[in-house]
Each structure stands twice: as structure tokens, then as C-alpha cells.
Short mmCIF file of C-alpha atoms and ligand atoms in Angstrom, two decimals:
data_model
loop_
_atom_site.label_atom_id
_atom_site.label_comp_id
_atom_site.label_asym_id
_atom_site.label_seq_id
_atom_site.Cartn_x
_atom_site.Cartn_y
_atom_site.Cartn_z
CA UNK A 27 -1.78 2.09 -33.26
CA UNK A 28 -2.17 -0.90 -30.92
CA UNK A 29 -3.69 -0.08 -27.55
CA UNK A 30 -2.73 -2.12 -24.51
CA UNK A 31 -3.46 -1.84 -20.82
CA UNK A 32 -0.90 -3.86 -18.96
CA UNK A 33 0.84 -4.42 -15.64
CA UNK A 34 4.57 -5.01 -15.45
CA UNK A 35 5.34 -7.28 -12.53
CA UNK A 36 8.78 -8.17 -11.22
CA UNK A 37 11.26 -7.72 -8.39
CA UNK A 38 13.04 -4.39 -7.92
CA UNK A 39 15.77 -4.29 -10.57
CA UNK A 40 14.02 -6.75 -12.90
CA UNK A 41 13.91 -4.08 -15.61
CA UNK A 42 10.30 -2.92 -15.37
CA UNK A 43 11.14 0.78 -15.62
CA UNK A 44 13.55 0.33 -18.54
CA UNK A 45 11.05 -1.70 -20.53
CA UNK A 46 8.13 0.57 -19.61
CA UNK A 47 9.98 3.60 -20.99
CA UNK A 48 10.58 1.77 -24.26
CA UNK A 49 6.95 0.73 -24.55
CA UNK A 50 5.90 4.29 -23.83
CA UNK A 51 8.27 5.63 -26.49
CA UNK A 52 7.10 3.18 -29.13
CA UNK A 53 3.33 3.09 -28.46
CA UNK A 54 2.70 6.22 -26.41
CA UNK A 55 0.84 4.34 -23.68
CA UNK A 56 0.93 6.23 -20.38
CA UNK A 57 3.82 5.06 -18.19
CA UNK A 58 2.46 4.93 -14.65
CA UNK A 59 5.30 4.33 -12.22
CA UNK A 60 4.08 4.68 -8.64
CA UNK A 61 7.73 4.80 -7.50
CA UNK A 62 8.47 7.78 -9.81
CA UNK A 63 5.26 9.51 -8.69
CA UNK A 64 6.16 9.05 -5.04
CA UNK A 65 9.74 10.26 -5.54
CA UNK A 66 8.40 13.37 -7.22
CA UNK A 67 6.02 13.94 -4.29
CA UNK A 68 8.94 13.58 -1.86
CA UNK A 69 11.03 16.08 -3.89
CA UNK A 70 8.16 18.56 -3.96
CA UNK A 71 7.46 18.03 -0.26
CA UNK A 72 3.75 17.53 -0.85
CA UNK A 73 1.52 16.01 1.83
CA UNK A 74 1.77 12.64 0.05
CA UNK A 75 5.56 12.97 -0.13
CA UNK A 76 5.77 13.65 3.59
CA UNK A 77 3.72 10.56 4.36
CA UNK A 78 5.62 8.31 1.93
CA UNK A 79 9.22 9.35 2.62
CA UNK A 80 10.01 7.29 5.73
CA UNK A 81 8.57 4.09 4.22
CA UNK A 82 10.53 4.55 1.01
CA UNK A 83 13.82 5.18 2.75
CA UNK A 84 13.48 1.92 4.66
CA UNK A 85 12.43 -0.02 1.56
CA UNK A 86 8.98 -0.63 3.06
CA UNK A 87 5.75 -0.28 1.14
CA UNK A 88 3.69 2.86 1.38
CA UNK A 89 0.16 2.18 2.68
CA UNK A 90 -2.31 0.65 0.24
CA UNK A 91 -4.83 3.47 0.70
CA UNK A 92 -2.35 6.17 -0.31
CA UNK A 93 -1.23 4.27 -3.39
CA UNK A 94 -4.71 3.36 -4.54
CA UNK A 95 -5.85 6.98 -4.34
CA UNK A 96 -2.79 8.00 -6.35
CA UNK A 97 -3.41 5.44 -9.10
CA UNK A 98 -7.13 6.20 -9.23
CA UNK A 99 -6.41 9.84 -9.94
CA UNK A 100 -3.73 8.97 -12.49
CA UNK A 101 -5.87 6.50 -14.47
CA UNK A 102 -8.52 9.18 -14.98
CA UNK A 103 -6.09 11.35 -16.97
CA UNK A 104 -6.47 11.83 -20.68
CA UNK A 105 -3.14 10.23 -21.65
CA UNK A 106 -4.37 6.84 -20.34
CA UNK A 107 -7.12 6.65 -22.96
CA UNK A 108 -4.99 4.85 -25.54
CA UNK A 109 -3.31 2.49 -23.15
CA UNK A 110 -1.16 2.39 -20.05
CA UNK A 111 1.63 0.48 -18.38
CA UNK A 112 1.43 0.04 -14.63
CA UNK A 113 5.00 -0.18 -13.35
CA UNK A 114 5.41 -0.99 -9.64
CA UNK A 115 1.69 -1.24 -8.98
CA UNK A 116 -0.02 -3.36 -7.72
CA UNK A 117 2.45 -4.58 -5.13
CA UNK A 118 0.11 -6.31 -2.67
CA UNK A 119 -2.92 -8.53 -3.06
CA UNK A 120 -5.07 -5.77 -1.54
CA UNK A 121 -3.84 -3.36 -4.23
CA UNK A 122 -4.57 -5.94 -6.95
CA UNK A 123 -8.10 -6.45 -5.65
CA UNK A 124 -8.71 -2.73 -5.46
CA UNK A 125 -7.36 -2.33 -8.97
CA UNK A 126 -9.85 -4.91 -10.22
CA UNK A 127 -12.68 -2.90 -8.66
CA UNK A 128 -11.37 0.33 -10.07
CA UNK A 129 -11.00 -1.03 -13.60
CA UNK A 130 -14.51 -2.44 -13.43
CA UNK A 131 -15.85 0.99 -12.41
CA UNK A 132 -14.00 2.58 -15.31
CA UNK A 133 -15.08 -0.18 -17.77
CA UNK A 134 -11.48 -0.92 -18.58
CA UNK A 135 -10.17 -4.38 -19.34
CA UNK A 136 -6.54 -5.34 -18.74
CA UNK A 137 -4.70 -6.97 -21.64
CA UNK A 138 -2.27 -8.84 -19.44
CA UNK A 139 0.26 -8.93 -16.68
CA UNK A 140 3.81 -9.24 -17.97
CA UNK A 141 5.94 -10.80 -15.27
CA UNK A 142 9.67 -10.23 -15.79
CA UNK A 143 11.61 -13.05 -14.14
CA UNK A 144 15.18 -12.51 -12.96
CA UNK A 145 17.05 -14.69 -10.41
CA UNK A 146 17.71 -13.05 -7.02
CA UNK A 147 21.55 -13.19 -7.35
CA UNK A 148 21.37 -11.22 -10.58
CA UNK A 149 19.02 -8.64 -9.01
CA UNK A 150 21.41 -7.79 -6.16
CA UNK A 151 24.27 -7.20 -8.61
CA UNK A 152 22.12 -5.05 -10.89
CA UNK A 153 20.80 -2.85 -8.10
CA UNK A 154 24.27 -2.15 -6.74
CA UNK A 155 25.25 -0.92 -10.23
CA UNK A 156 22.02 0.91 -10.95
CA UNK A 157 21.98 4.67 -11.43
CA UNK A 158 18.85 6.61 -12.36
CA UNK A 159 17.83 10.01 -13.63
CA UNK A 160 16.53 11.98 -10.67
CA UNK A 161 13.79 13.45 -12.84
CA UNK A 162 12.60 11.10 -15.58
CA UNK A 163 13.54 7.79 -13.96
CA UNK A 164 15.73 6.66 -16.90
CA UNK A 165 17.85 3.73 -15.71
CA UNK A 166 21.53 3.15 -16.48
CA UNK A 167 24.12 0.72 -15.19
CA UNK A 168 27.32 2.19 -13.75
CA UNK A 169 29.36 -0.23 -15.84
CA UNK A 170 27.87 1.35 -18.98
CA UNK A 171 29.89 4.48 -18.20
CA UNK A 172 27.32 6.79 -16.62
CA UNK A 173 27.58 7.61 -12.93
CA UNK A 174 26.26 9.94 -10.25
CA UNK A 175 26.49 13.58 -11.33
CA UNK A 176 26.46 12.91 -15.09
CA UNK A 177 23.64 14.27 -17.24
CA UNK A 178 20.73 12.00 -18.16
CA UNK A 179 20.85 10.96 -21.85
CA UNK A 180 17.07 11.42 -22.07
CA UNK A 181 16.45 14.75 -20.32
CA UNK A 182 18.85 17.37 -18.95
CA UNK A 183 18.55 16.33 -15.27
CA UNK A 184 21.24 14.58 -13.21
CA UNK A 185 22.00 10.92 -12.79
CA UNK A 186 21.92 9.82 -9.14
CA UNK A 187 22.10 6.67 -7.07
CA UNK A 188 18.77 6.05 -5.41
CA UNK A 189 19.08 5.98 -1.63
CA UNK A 190 17.05 2.81 -1.52
CA UNK A 191 19.56 1.09 -3.84
CA UNK A 192 22.08 1.00 -0.96
CA UNK A 193 22.79 -2.65 -0.01
CA UNK A 194 20.98 -2.67 3.39
CA UNK A 195 17.80 -1.24 1.90
CA UNK A 196 18.00 -3.52 -1.13
CA UNK A 197 17.92 -6.56 1.14
CA UNK A 198 14.77 -5.30 2.78
CA UNK A 199 13.13 -4.43 -0.56
CA UNK A 200 13.77 -7.94 -1.84
CA UNK A 201 12.24 -9.44 1.28
CA UNK A 202 9.24 -7.14 0.96
CA UNK A 203 8.94 -8.26 -2.67
CA UNK A 204 9.04 -11.94 -1.72
CA UNK A 205 6.55 -11.57 1.12
CA UNK A 206 4.07 -9.06 -0.24
CA UNK A 207 4.38 -8.81 -4.03
CA UNK A 208 5.35 -12.25 -5.34
CA UNK A 209 1.93 -13.72 -4.32
CA UNK A 210 0.58 -11.63 -7.21
CA UNK A 211 2.16 -14.07 -9.66
CA UNK A 212 -0.25 -16.75 -8.46
CA UNK A 213 -3.08 -14.19 -8.26
CA UNK A 214 -2.80 -13.31 -11.95
CA UNK A 215 -1.99 -16.86 -13.02
CA UNK A 216 -5.32 -17.95 -11.55
CA UNK A 217 -7.06 -15.29 -13.64
CA UNK A 218 -5.32 -16.47 -16.81
CA UNK A 219 -3.68 -13.06 -17.20
CA UNK A 220 -0.03 -13.87 -16.52
CA UNK A 221 2.47 -13.48 -19.37
CA UNK A 222 5.87 -14.59 -18.09
CA UNK A 223 9.03 -13.22 -19.71
CA UNK A 224 12.63 -14.28 -19.10
CA UNK A 225 14.34 -11.13 -17.80
CA UNK A 226 17.91 -12.19 -18.54
CA UNK A 227 19.79 -11.10 -21.66
CA UNK A 228 20.04 -7.85 -23.57
CA UNK A 229 17.46 -5.10 -23.10
CA UNK A 230 16.50 -5.52 -26.77
CA UNK A 231 15.95 -9.26 -26.40
CA UNK A 232 13.80 -8.83 -23.32
CA UNK A 233 11.82 -6.08 -25.06
CA UNK A 234 11.17 -8.40 -28.00
CA UNK A 235 9.92 -11.13 -25.64
CA UNK A 236 7.49 -8.63 -24.13
CA UNK A 237 6.22 -7.61 -27.58
CA UNK A 238 5.76 -11.28 -28.45
CA UNK A 239 3.74 -11.87 -25.29
CA UNK A 240 1.57 -8.87 -26.13
CA UNK A 241 1.17 -10.11 -29.73
CA UNK A 242 2.68 -6.95 -31.15
P1 AMP B 18 10.02 1.57 -7.10
O1 AMP B 18 10.64 2.73 -7.79
O2 AMP B 18 8.86 0.98 -7.85
O3 AMP B 18 11.02 0.54 -6.68
O4 AMP B 18 9.37 2.16 -5.76
C1 AMP B 18 10.17 2.79 -4.77
C2 AMP B 18 9.47 2.76 -3.43
O5 AMP B 18 8.22 3.47 -3.51
C3 AMP B 18 9.10 1.38 -2.91
O6 AMP B 18 10.18 0.75 -2.24
C4 AMP B 18 7.96 1.72 -1.96
O7 AMP B 18 8.42 2.30 -0.76
C5 AMP B 18 7.23 2.80 -2.73
N1 AMP B 18 6.22 2.25 -3.66
C6 AMP B 18 6.21 2.32 -5.01
N2 AMP B 18 5.13 1.71 -5.53
C7 AMP B 18 4.43 1.24 -4.47
C8 AMP B 18 3.21 0.50 -4.33
N3 AMP B 18 2.50 0.10 -5.40
N4 AMP B 18 2.80 0.20 -3.08
C9 AMP B 18 3.49 0.59 -1.99
N5 AMP B 18 4.64 1.26 -2.04
C10 AMP B 18 5.11 1.60 -3.27
#
């Protein structure tokens, strides 16, 4: 089976989580979503969760040091051996630089950075409709017929609306994305690693574009 070690880059609501789950299902690469990991820490009231909660509720980024430690521990796990998908990390240039160091230490080479591009107007609409599984992070759109309180189609947990998908927080998250994360597009372009994908259209079409970019 093809092994790939990739980053999925894109604004909140660009479809990173949805596509990462599909890649995980098809190729069994570890799906590393720092957002899902942090939400789990908040639910379990761990020390990390306590430190991250206030930032997440405001749509701000959690400190680089916390996130880097989290990813470092995660990348050492056995399920990353045959590939991984970083979803929501890195989100700042500091994180990207630290990731480079970490991958060098681990003798791991990235296969590419898939950047999913969706216009801002579309993002705001999608996030207002977005509902997610509280446990596995599966994403649905309200207009597809699943809403808060329904059961997740993928695991038995409940569908919820993320607190940070409320309109005021969404505005802040998009600003944070513009200011702190979008410089990574240039960062990876300069390294010849960027694989841009049009993020508009059906989930299947976007998935196919990602596979094409990864030569799969
Ligand atoms: P996400 O599910 O990826 O949208 O992440 C939800 C929230 O978790 C973000 O708004 C941040 O508060 C926090 N978060 C997730 N990943 C990171 C990261 N790489 N760096 C800093 N904060 C993060």
C-alpha cells in the first residue's frame, strides 16, 4: 500500500477533516488532527485541556509550545509508521519550523503539503451549517439532514454544533487564519512542497484532486 506523509493546509471549513478521514479510511495513514486531540483533552479535563480551553473558545490559537509537544508525542506512535496526515497543524510559521526540525530528528521526509483552497464567502456559509460528531470528528452539513442530537453515521456518539462554529467566533478564526496560518502557503511554496487543490465541488471530486496531487 502507498505510504504518504502529508500536511493538509486550509482555512477552517475548507474540508481538511472530511478529506483526512477519507484518506485514513482508504490508506490507513494516521489521521492527526490537533483540533480533535485538543477537544478530547478539554472533554477529559486533562492539564492540556485546561490550558487550551479558553483559547479554543475564543477562536485563538493554543500556544506553539503546547501544540508542538502534543504532535511530537503523537508522531512517535506506531500507527504513524506507514504514513500520516497532519490536519490543522502546523498553523504558524514557528510550528512549521519546529516540525521541520522534528521530522529531521525522526528521519522522516514529507511527501507534500496539500493546500485546499476555498473562497472566504463559501467558508462562512459552510461553517454556519457545519455539525460534527463530538467524538470522532466526522463532519456533516445541516442541510444534508443531520443536526445536533442525531447519532453520528460513523460511530455511535452524538452530532453537535461546535461552540467555535458560532458566527462571532468564526470571524475571529478566519482572521487568525489569515494572519497566522496563510503565510504557510508561501513557506511551503518556497520549499517546492505545495500541492494546491481547488476545494469547491463535491467531496468526491475534491478527494480525487487530492489523490491526483499525491500521484495515487
Ligand atoms: P480545528 O478543529 O483544527 O479548527 O481546531 C480547533 C481549535 O483548536 C483552534 O481554533 C485552536 O484554538 C486550536 N488548535 C488546533 N490546532 C492548533 C494548532 N496547530 N495550533 C494552535 N491551536 C490549534
